[in-house]
Short mmCIF file of C-alpha atoms in Angstrom, two decimals:
data_model
loop_
_atom_site.label_atom_id
_atom_site.label_comp_id
_atom_site.label_asym_id
_atom_site.label_seq_id
_atom_site.Cartn_x
_atom_site.Cartn_y
_atom_site.Cartn_z
CA MET A 1 -100.49 73.54 36.38
CA GLU A 2 -98.19 72.68 39.24
CA TYR A 3 -95.15 72.42 36.92
CA LEU A 4 -96.10 75.68 35.26
CA GLU A 5 -96.26 77.43 38.60
CA GLN A 6 -92.88 76.00 39.57
CA ALA A 7 -91.37 77.23 36.31
CA LYS A 8 -92.78 80.71 36.88
CA THR A 9 -91.45 80.73 40.42
CA PHE A 10 -87.98 79.62 39.21
CA LEU A 11 -87.90 82.27 36.50
CA ALA A 12 -89.00 84.92 38.93
CA THR A 13 -86.33 84.03 41.46
CA ARG A 14 -83.43 82.76 39.31
CA GLY A 15 -84.31 83.89 35.79
CA VAL A 16 -82.40 87.14 35.91
CA GLU A 17 -79.39 85.45 37.50
CA LEU A 18 -79.43 82.64 34.90
CA GLY A 19 -79.77 85.13 32.06
CA LEU A 20 -76.83 87.15 33.32
CA MET A 21 -74.73 83.96 33.59
CA ILE A 22 -75.54 83.01 29.99
CA ILE A 23 -74.79 86.50 28.73
CA LYS A 24 -71.55 86.59 30.70
CA ALA A 25 -70.52 83.16 29.35
CA ALA A 26 -71.36 84.24 25.78
CA VAL A 27 -69.28 87.42 26.15
CA ILE A 28 -66.35 85.41 27.54
CA LEU A 29 -66.64 82.93 24.66
CA ILE A 30 -66.77 85.61 21.95
CA ILE A 31 -63.95 87.69 23.38
CA GLY A 32 -61.97 84.57 24.28
CA LEU A 33 -62.07 83.26 20.69
CA GLN A 34 -60.65 86.54 19.45
CA VAL A 35 -57.94 86.45 22.12
CA VAL A 36 -57.07 82.85 21.19
CA LYS A 37 -56.70 83.81 17.51
CA PHE A 38 -54.56 86.81 18.41
CA LEU A 39 -52.30 84.82 20.73
CA SER A 40 -51.95 82.03 18.14
CA ARG A 41 -50.91 84.51 15.45
CA THR A 42 -48.52 86.20 17.84
CA PHE A 43 -46.98 82.87 18.81
CA TYR A 44 -46.52 81.95 15.13
CA LYS A 45 -44.84 85.30 14.41
CA PHE A 46 -42.61 84.74 17.43
CA MET A 47 -41.52 81.37 16.00
CA ASP A 48 -40.82 83.04 12.65
CA SER A 49 -38.66 85.67 14.29
CA ARG A 50 -36.73 82.97 16.16
CA ASN A 51 -36.19 80.91 12.98
CA PHE A 52 -37.93 77.79 14.28
CA ASP A 53 -37.67 74.69 12.11
CA ALA A 54 -40.30 74.70 9.34
CA SER A 55 -41.54 71.23 10.27
CA LEU A 56 -41.91 72.20 13.93
CA LYS A 57 -43.93 75.43 13.60
CA PRO A 58 -47.30 73.99 12.45
CA PHE A 59 -47.29 71.39 15.22
CA LEU A 60 -46.45 73.89 17.97
CA LYS A 61 -49.00 76.40 16.70
CA SER A 62 -51.73 73.73 16.63
CA LEU A 63 -50.80 72.50 20.10
CA PHE A 64 -50.72 76.04 21.54
CA HIS A 65 -54.05 76.92 19.88
CA ASN A 66 -55.82 73.79 21.18
CA ILE A 67 -54.55 74.31 24.72
CA LEU A 68 -55.93 77.85 24.71
CA LEU A 69 -59.28 76.59 23.40
CA ILE A 70 -59.51 73.99 26.17
CA LEU A 71 -58.78 76.64 28.80
CA LEU A 72 -61.42 78.91 27.25
CA ILE A 73 -64.06 76.16 27.27
CA LEU A 74 -63.32 75.37 30.90
CA SER A 75 -63.70 79.06 31.77
CA VAL A 76 -67.07 79.27 29.99
CA LEU A 77 -68.34 76.14 31.77
CA ALA A 78 -67.21 77.52 35.12
CA THR A 79 -69.04 80.77 34.38
CA LEU A 80 -72.23 78.79 33.74
CA GLY A 81 -71.90 77.23 37.19
CA ILE A 82 -71.01 73.73 36.01
CA GLU A 83 -69.00 71.82 38.61
CA MET A 84 -65.51 71.35 37.21
CA THR A 85 -64.53 68.50 39.54
CA SER A 86 -67.05 66.08 38.06
CA PHE A 87 -66.36 67.33 34.56
CA VAL A 88 -62.61 66.79 34.92
CA ALA A 89 -63.21 63.31 36.39
CA ILE A 90 -65.35 62.35 33.38
CA ILE A 91 -62.71 63.65 30.98
CA GLY A 92 -60.02 61.76 32.88
CA ALA A 93 -61.92 58.48 32.72
CA ALA A 94 -62.65 58.95 29.03
CA GLY A 95 -59.01 59.85 28.36
CA LEU A 96 -57.83 56.69 30.13
CA ALA A 97 -60.15 54.51 28.05
CA VAL A 98 -59.11 56.19 24.81
CA GLY A 99 -55.44 55.99 25.80
CA LEU A 100 -55.64 52.24 26.38
CA ALA A 101 -57.36 51.76 23.04
CA LEU A 102 -54.88 53.92 21.16
CA GLN A 103 -51.56 52.95 22.73
CA GLY A 104 -49.80 52.62 19.37
CA THR A 105 -51.16 55.94 18.13
CA LEU A 106 -50.11 57.72 21.32
CA GLN A 107 -46.66 56.16 21.03
CA ASN A 108 -46.39 57.53 17.49
CA PHE A 109 -47.56 60.94 18.72
CA ALA A 110 -44.91 60.91 21.46
CA GLY A 111 -42.35 59.81 18.87
CA GLY A 112 -43.34 62.74 16.66
CA VAL A 113 -42.89 65.17 19.55
CA ILE A 114 -39.44 63.70 20.27
CA ILE A 115 -38.39 63.93 16.62
CA LEU A 116 -39.63 67.50 16.25
CA THR A 117 -37.99 68.54 19.51
CA LEU A 118 -34.64 66.74 19.40
CA LYS A 119 -34.34 66.92 15.58
CA PRO A 120 -32.30 63.78 14.84
CA PHE A 121 -33.11 64.54 11.20
CA ARG A 122 -34.78 67.24 9.12
CA VAL A 123 -36.77 67.44 5.92
CA GLY A 124 -34.38 66.73 3.04
CA ASP A 125 -32.01 64.47 5.02
CA TYR A 126 -31.23 60.94 3.86
CA ILE A 127 -31.62 58.57 6.80
CA ASP A 128 -31.45 54.86 7.57
CA GLY A 129 -33.88 53.77 10.27
CA GLY A 130 -32.87 50.11 10.34
CA SER A 131 -35.59 48.48 8.27
CA VAL A 132 -36.23 51.56 6.09
CA ALA A 133 -34.07 54.17 4.39
CA GLY A 134 -34.77 57.19 2.22
CA THR A 135 -34.94 60.96 1.94
CA VAL A 136 -37.21 62.68 4.47
CA LYS A 137 -40.08 64.42 2.68
CA GLU A 138 -42.45 65.23 5.56
CA ILE A 139 -42.40 64.98 9.35
CA GLN A 140 -45.98 64.64 10.53
CA ILE A 141 -47.35 64.18 14.05
CA PHE A 142 -47.85 60.42 13.75
CA HIS A 143 -45.77 59.45 10.71
CA THR A 144 -42.67 60.43 8.76
CA ILE A 145 -42.75 60.25 4.96
CA LEU A 146 -39.62 58.95 3.19
CA ALA A 147 -38.78 58.64 -0.51
CA THR A 148 -36.37 55.90 -1.59
CA PRO A 149 -33.72 56.54 -4.30
CA ASP A 150 -36.06 54.88 -6.84
CA ASN A 151 -38.85 57.25 -5.69
CA VAL A 152 -40.97 54.84 -3.66
CA ARG A 153 -42.98 56.55 -0.91
CA ILE A 154 -42.61 55.00 2.57
CA THR A 155 -44.78 55.99 5.54
CA VAL A 156 -42.96 55.18 8.78
CA PRO A 157 -44.59 55.40 12.26
CA ASN A 158 -42.76 57.94 14.40
CA GLY A 159 -42.70 55.49 17.31
CA GLN A 160 -40.54 53.16 15.23
CA LEU A 161 -38.06 55.91 14.33
CA SER A 162 -37.84 57.34 17.85
CA ASN A 163 -37.14 53.92 19.39
CA ASN A 164 -34.48 52.75 16.90
CA SER A 165 -31.00 53.88 15.96
CA ILE A 166 -31.01 56.34 13.06
CA LYS A 167 -28.16 56.89 10.62
CA ASN A 168 -28.34 60.41 9.21
CA TYR A 169 -26.16 60.58 6.10
CA SER A 170 -26.92 64.28 5.57
CA ALA A 171 -26.06 65.55 9.05
CA ASN A 172 -22.43 66.42 8.27
CA ASP A 173 -21.02 68.47 5.41
CA THR A 174 -18.28 65.95 4.57
CA ARG A 175 -18.14 62.17 4.20
CA ARG A 176 -15.43 59.56 3.76
CA VAL A 177 -15.65 57.35 0.68
CA ASP A 178 -14.57 53.79 1.59
CA LEU A 179 -13.21 51.92 -1.43
CA VAL A 180 -11.47 48.54 -1.70
CA PHE A 181 -9.36 47.50 -4.71
CA GLY A 182 -7.51 44.23 -5.10
CA ILE A 183 -4.44 43.38 -7.19
CA GLY A 184 -2.77 40.06 -7.96
CA TYR A 185 0.04 38.68 -5.83
CA ASP A 186 2.39 38.85 -8.83
CA ASP A 187 1.76 42.59 -9.35
CA ASP A 188 3.95 45.42 -8.07
CA ILE A 189 2.41 46.60 -4.77
CA LYS A 190 4.38 49.86 -4.67
CA LYS A 191 3.41 50.72 -8.21
CA ALA A 192 -0.27 50.02 -7.58
CA LYS A 193 -0.19 52.09 -4.40
CA GLU A 194 1.47 54.98 -6.24
CA ILE A 195 -1.23 54.86 -8.95
CA LEU A 196 -3.99 55.01 -6.36
CA GLN A 197 -2.31 57.86 -4.46
CA ASN A 198 -1.88 59.91 -7.64
CA MET A 199 -5.52 59.36 -8.58
CA VAL A 200 -6.67 60.59 -5.18
CA LYS A 201 -4.39 63.65 -5.26
CA SER A 202 -5.38 64.62 -8.80
CA ASP A 203 -9.13 64.58 -8.12
CA GLU A 204 -10.23 68.13 -7.26
CA ARG A 205 -13.28 66.84 -5.38
CA VAL A 206 -11.11 65.10 -2.77
CA LEU A 207 -10.48 67.26 0.30
CA GLU A 208 -7.01 67.86 1.73
CA ASP A 209 -8.31 67.98 5.30
CA PRO A 210 -8.97 65.36 6.56
CA ALA A 211 -6.17 63.80 4.54
CA PRO A 212 -7.04 60.85 2.29
CA SER A 213 -5.38 57.50 2.88
CA VAL A 214 -4.25 54.62 0.67
CA THR A 215 -3.15 51.54 2.63
CA VAL A 216 -2.66 47.83 2.17
CA ALA A 217 -5.64 46.46 4.06
CA SER A 218 -5.29 42.70 3.82
CA LEU A 219 -3.68 39.78 2.06
CA GLY A 220 -6.73 37.97 0.77
CA ASP A 221 -7.18 34.47 -0.58
CA SER A 222 -6.53 35.58 -4.17
CA SER A 223 -5.61 39.28 -3.98
CA VAL A 224 -3.72 41.99 -2.14
CA ASN A 225 -6.43 44.45 -1.06
CA PHE A 226 -6.00 48.23 -0.78
CA ASN A 227 -8.21 50.53 1.28
CA VAL A 228 -8.68 53.86 -0.51
CA ARG A 229 -10.38 56.43 1.72
CA PRO A 230 -10.75 59.98 0.37
CA TRP A 231 -12.83 62.65 2.13
CA VAL A 232 -15.28 64.63 -0.01
CA ASN A 233 -18.14 67.08 0.33
CA ARG A 234 -21.45 65.34 0.95
CA ALA A 235 -22.82 66.31 -2.46
CA ASP A 236 -19.84 64.69 -4.25
CA TYR A 237 -19.97 61.35 -2.43
CA TRP A 238 -21.68 59.15 -5.03
CA ASP A 239 -19.99 60.79 -8.02
CA VAL A 240 -16.57 60.12 -6.52
CA TYR A 241 -17.56 56.59 -5.55
CA TRP A 242 -18.72 55.59 -9.04
CA ASP A 243 -15.94 57.45 -10.88
CA PHE A 244 -13.21 55.71 -8.90
CA GLN A 245 -14.67 52.30 -9.66
CA GLU A 246 -14.30 52.94 -13.38
CA ASN A 247 -11.09 54.98 -13.41
CA VAL A 248 -9.10 52.61 -11.21
CA LYS A 249 -9.87 49.74 -13.59
CA LEU A 250 -8.75 51.84 -16.57
CA GLU A 251 -5.53 52.96 -14.86
CA PHE A 252 -4.66 49.46 -13.72
CA ASP A 253 -5.18 48.17 -17.27
CA LYS A 254 -2.87 50.87 -18.68
CA ASN A 255 -0.10 49.99 -16.22
CA GLY A 256 -0.41 46.22 -16.44
CA ILE A 257 -1.87 45.81 -12.93
CA SER A 258 -4.28 42.90 -12.76
CA ILE A 259 -7.51 42.76 -10.77
CA PRO A 260 -7.93 39.10 -9.82
CA PHE A 261 -11.24 37.30 -9.78
CA PRO A 262 -12.16 34.01 -8.10
CA GLN A 263 -10.82 31.00 -9.96
CA ARG A 264 -11.02 27.30 -9.33
CA ASP A 265 -8.73 24.56 -10.59
CA VAL A 266 -10.53 21.40 -11.64
CA HIS A 267 -8.54 18.16 -11.75
CA ILE A 268 -9.97 15.24 -13.77
CA TYR A 269 -8.80 11.73 -13.03
CA ASN A 270 -9.44 8.85 -15.39
CA GLU A 271 -10.21 5.68 -13.53
CA LYS A 272 -9.06 2.46 -15.23
#
């Protein structure tokens, strides 16, 4: 009976006030959710109008939306009279414990933010991250998905990519093809050089600017080596590389230029 009387007294004195607080918090929550949706859509349209990177927009929208939700929840709790100081302290302690347990995951998350912000590579680029290489298929928050030339899927932690040097082979429109061809010491150097220069000039895929170069690179153990370095559009790189390997051999054969290969003289002595 005593507890019942206390409850009646509480409802008589604070019931109306508590009811108004709950109604007010409910109204803030309902209206706030609509405002959050509207602001999220507006932010996404803003990114579309500013031509944000396609891989960056979903992440930023999700981050913006979640921040607004957290602010809304804090406002509702404050309206209900819940002390925010203690609440924030509890969240901070829990966040510290979770952070210590998920150091690697948080590092990957930070790496994803760095990649999406600084954009060292984009979807569709071919990159070399040191221990892995392939075409970028997806840039996610924690991982980046690569596909190797033989179509093997590689999932790489973003922390690894953000902390290592990255070679982006797709960043520039043009690339230099580095080729090395050797001829025998008995062959005509000037003739071989002229053949290589004519092949470079006659190939329509080779760019005039920067100018290609054909130079004697070194006098090797068994060959005189030429560096052939034409510049091409990125899309023509591998076609030019493979075609020159075949065509140089054919042209050298036509003109009597030899391509030496390692040889070893064996001397046999008969012991009496």
